C-alpha positions as a printed NumPy array, in Angstrom:
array([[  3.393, -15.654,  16.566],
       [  1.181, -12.454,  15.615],
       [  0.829, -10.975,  12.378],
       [  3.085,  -7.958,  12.432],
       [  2.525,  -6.678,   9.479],
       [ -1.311,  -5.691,   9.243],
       [ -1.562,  -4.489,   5.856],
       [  0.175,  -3.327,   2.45 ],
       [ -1.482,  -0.664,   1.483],
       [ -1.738,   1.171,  -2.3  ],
       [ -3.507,   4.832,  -1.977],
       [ -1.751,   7.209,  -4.481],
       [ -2.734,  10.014,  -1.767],
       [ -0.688,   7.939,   0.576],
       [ -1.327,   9.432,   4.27 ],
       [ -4.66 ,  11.434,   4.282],
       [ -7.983,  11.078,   6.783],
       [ -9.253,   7.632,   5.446],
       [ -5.702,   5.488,   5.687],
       [ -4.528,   7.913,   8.523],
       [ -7.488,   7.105,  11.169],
       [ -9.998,   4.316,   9.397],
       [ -7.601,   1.975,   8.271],
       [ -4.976,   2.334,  11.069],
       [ -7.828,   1.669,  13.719],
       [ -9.481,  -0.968,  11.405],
       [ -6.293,  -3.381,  11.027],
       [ -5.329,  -2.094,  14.802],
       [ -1.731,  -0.843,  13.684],
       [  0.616,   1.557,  15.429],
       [  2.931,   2.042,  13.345],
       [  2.363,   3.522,   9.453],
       [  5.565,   2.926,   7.185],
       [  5.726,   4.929,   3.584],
       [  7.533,   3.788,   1.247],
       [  8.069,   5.625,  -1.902],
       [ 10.854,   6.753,  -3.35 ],
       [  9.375,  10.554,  -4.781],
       [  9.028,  12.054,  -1.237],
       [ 12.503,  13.258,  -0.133],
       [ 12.293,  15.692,  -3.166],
       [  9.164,  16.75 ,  -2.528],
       [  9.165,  18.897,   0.764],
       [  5.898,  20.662,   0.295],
       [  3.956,  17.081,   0.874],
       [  6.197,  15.319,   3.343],
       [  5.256,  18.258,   5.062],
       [  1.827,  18.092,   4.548],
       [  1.982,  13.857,   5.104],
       [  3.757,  14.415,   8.471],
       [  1.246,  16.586,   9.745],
       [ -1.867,  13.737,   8.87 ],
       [  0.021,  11.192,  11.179],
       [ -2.785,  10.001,  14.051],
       [ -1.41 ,  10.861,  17.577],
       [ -0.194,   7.905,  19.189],
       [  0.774,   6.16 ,  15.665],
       [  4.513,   5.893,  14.764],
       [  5.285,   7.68 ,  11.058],
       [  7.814,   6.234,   9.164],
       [  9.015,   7.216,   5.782],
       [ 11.574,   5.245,   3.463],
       [ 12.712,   4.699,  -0.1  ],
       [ 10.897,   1.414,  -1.433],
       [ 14.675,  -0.038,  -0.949],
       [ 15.145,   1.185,   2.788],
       [ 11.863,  -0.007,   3.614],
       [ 12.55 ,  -3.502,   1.902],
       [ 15.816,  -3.701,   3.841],
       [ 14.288,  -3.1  ,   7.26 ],
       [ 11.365,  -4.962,   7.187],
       [ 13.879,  -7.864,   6.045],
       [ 16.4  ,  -7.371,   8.706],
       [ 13.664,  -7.532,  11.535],
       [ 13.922,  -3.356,  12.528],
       [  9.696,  -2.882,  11.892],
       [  9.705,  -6.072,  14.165],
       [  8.589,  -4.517,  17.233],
       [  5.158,  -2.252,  15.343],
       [  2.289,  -3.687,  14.517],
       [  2.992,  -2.375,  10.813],
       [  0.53 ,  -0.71 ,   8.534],
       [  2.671,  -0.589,   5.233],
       [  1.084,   2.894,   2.782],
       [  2.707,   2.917,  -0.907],
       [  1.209,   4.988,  -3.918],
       [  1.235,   2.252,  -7.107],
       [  1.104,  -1.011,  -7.49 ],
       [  4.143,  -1.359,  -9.138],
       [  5.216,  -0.254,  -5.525],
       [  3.355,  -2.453,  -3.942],
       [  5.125,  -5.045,  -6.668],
       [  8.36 ,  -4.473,  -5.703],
       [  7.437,  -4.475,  -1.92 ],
       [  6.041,  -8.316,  -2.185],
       [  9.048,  -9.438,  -4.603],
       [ 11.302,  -8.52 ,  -1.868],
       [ 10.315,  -9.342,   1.133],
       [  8.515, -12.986,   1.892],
       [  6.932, -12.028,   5.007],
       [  4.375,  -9.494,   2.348],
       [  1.473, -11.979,   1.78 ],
       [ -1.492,  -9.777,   0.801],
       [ -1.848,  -6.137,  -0.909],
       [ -4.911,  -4.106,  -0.528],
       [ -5.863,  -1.377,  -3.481],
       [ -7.28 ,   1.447,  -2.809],
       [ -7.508,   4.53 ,  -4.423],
       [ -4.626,   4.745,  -7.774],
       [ -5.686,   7.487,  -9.254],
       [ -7.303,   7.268, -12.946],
       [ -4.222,   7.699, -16.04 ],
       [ -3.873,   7.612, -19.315],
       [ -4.056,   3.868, -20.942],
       [ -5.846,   2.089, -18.034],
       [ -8.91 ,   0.24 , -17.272],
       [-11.249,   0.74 , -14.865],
       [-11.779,  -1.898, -12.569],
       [-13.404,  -0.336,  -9.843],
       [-14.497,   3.341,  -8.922],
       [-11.45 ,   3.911,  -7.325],
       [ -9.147,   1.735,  -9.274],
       [ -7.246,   2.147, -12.439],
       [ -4.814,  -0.678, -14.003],
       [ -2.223,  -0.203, -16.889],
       [ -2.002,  -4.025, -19.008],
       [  1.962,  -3.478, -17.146],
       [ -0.347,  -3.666, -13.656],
       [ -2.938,  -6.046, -14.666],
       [  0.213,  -8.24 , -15.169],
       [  2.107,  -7.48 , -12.338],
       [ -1.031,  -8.198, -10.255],
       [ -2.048, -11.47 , -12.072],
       [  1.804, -12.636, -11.083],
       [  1.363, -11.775,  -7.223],
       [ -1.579, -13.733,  -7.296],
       [ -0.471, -16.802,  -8.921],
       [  2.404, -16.843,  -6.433],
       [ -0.566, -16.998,  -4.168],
       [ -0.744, -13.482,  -3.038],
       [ -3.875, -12.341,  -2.036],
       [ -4.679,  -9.001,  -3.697],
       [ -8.048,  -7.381,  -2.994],
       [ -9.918,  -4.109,  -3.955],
       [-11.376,  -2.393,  -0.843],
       [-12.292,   1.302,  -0.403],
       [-12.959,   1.565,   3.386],
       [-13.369,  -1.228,   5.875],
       [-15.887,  -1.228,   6.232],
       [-16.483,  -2.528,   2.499],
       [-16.407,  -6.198,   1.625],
       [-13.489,  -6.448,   0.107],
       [-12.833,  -7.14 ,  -3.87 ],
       [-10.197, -10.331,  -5.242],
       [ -8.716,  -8.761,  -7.599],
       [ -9.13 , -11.923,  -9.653],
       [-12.698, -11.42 , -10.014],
       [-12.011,  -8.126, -11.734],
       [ -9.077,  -8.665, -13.667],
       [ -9.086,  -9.505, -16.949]])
């Protein structure tokens, strides 16, 4: 059976250039689910996240809980699923809920208040760095990668 899920995604910008053409020709998906919760009340940039969507590439966007439900019940079945989400508590919740979810790749988090820097691009609260050591003592394989063409990061190595 192929993989249909290609790749769980974290980039606090969600849909832009890099995740909208790189990574959704790198992992060779076709169809780009979003799942966050703040983007139904936020018009100006599901506007603006619509409009980055590659031709050809199916744009989905759903509440962390919708998206849960339908990757669960089989409906994202028939893509060859690139799954974007904007934390890693997101990105959390998405692997606690649905089995199928065995890897999370971090990109850019955007740097906050009361976080360490693990990377350039990557920022963890201790509330992340402990969500993140979970997933991957559940076996989880979470990596750091910036592009694709990057080697990729375990997050293990980084973590403290």
């Amino acid at each position: 059976m192929k993989e249909l899920i290609k790749l769980l995604r974290i980039d606090k910008r969600l849909l832009h250039g890099q995740v909208a053409f790189t990574w959704t020709t790198s992992v060779g998906a076709d169809c780009i689910l979003i799942a966050c919760d703040s983007l139904q009340n936020d018009p100006l940039r599901l506007t603006t996240i619509k409009m980055s969507k590659p031709a050809g590439t199916k744009l989905v966007i759903k509440t962390i809980a919708d998206s849960v439900e339908a990757i669960n019940k089989g409906k994202t079945d028939q893509y060859r699923l690139m799954i974007v989400v904007e934390s890693i508590e997101d990105a959390y919740r998405m692997v606690k809920n649905c089995s199928v979810l065995k890897g999370v790749s971090i990109g850019y988090n955007g740097k906050r208040e009361n976080t360490q820097t693990l990377t350039s691009w990557v920022w963890v609260t201790p509330e992340e760095t402990a969500m993140l050591k979970e997933l991957i003592s559940e076996g989880i394989r979470v990596e750091m990668q910036n592009v694709p063409t990057t080697k990729a990061i375990p997050a293990e190595k980084l973590i403290k």
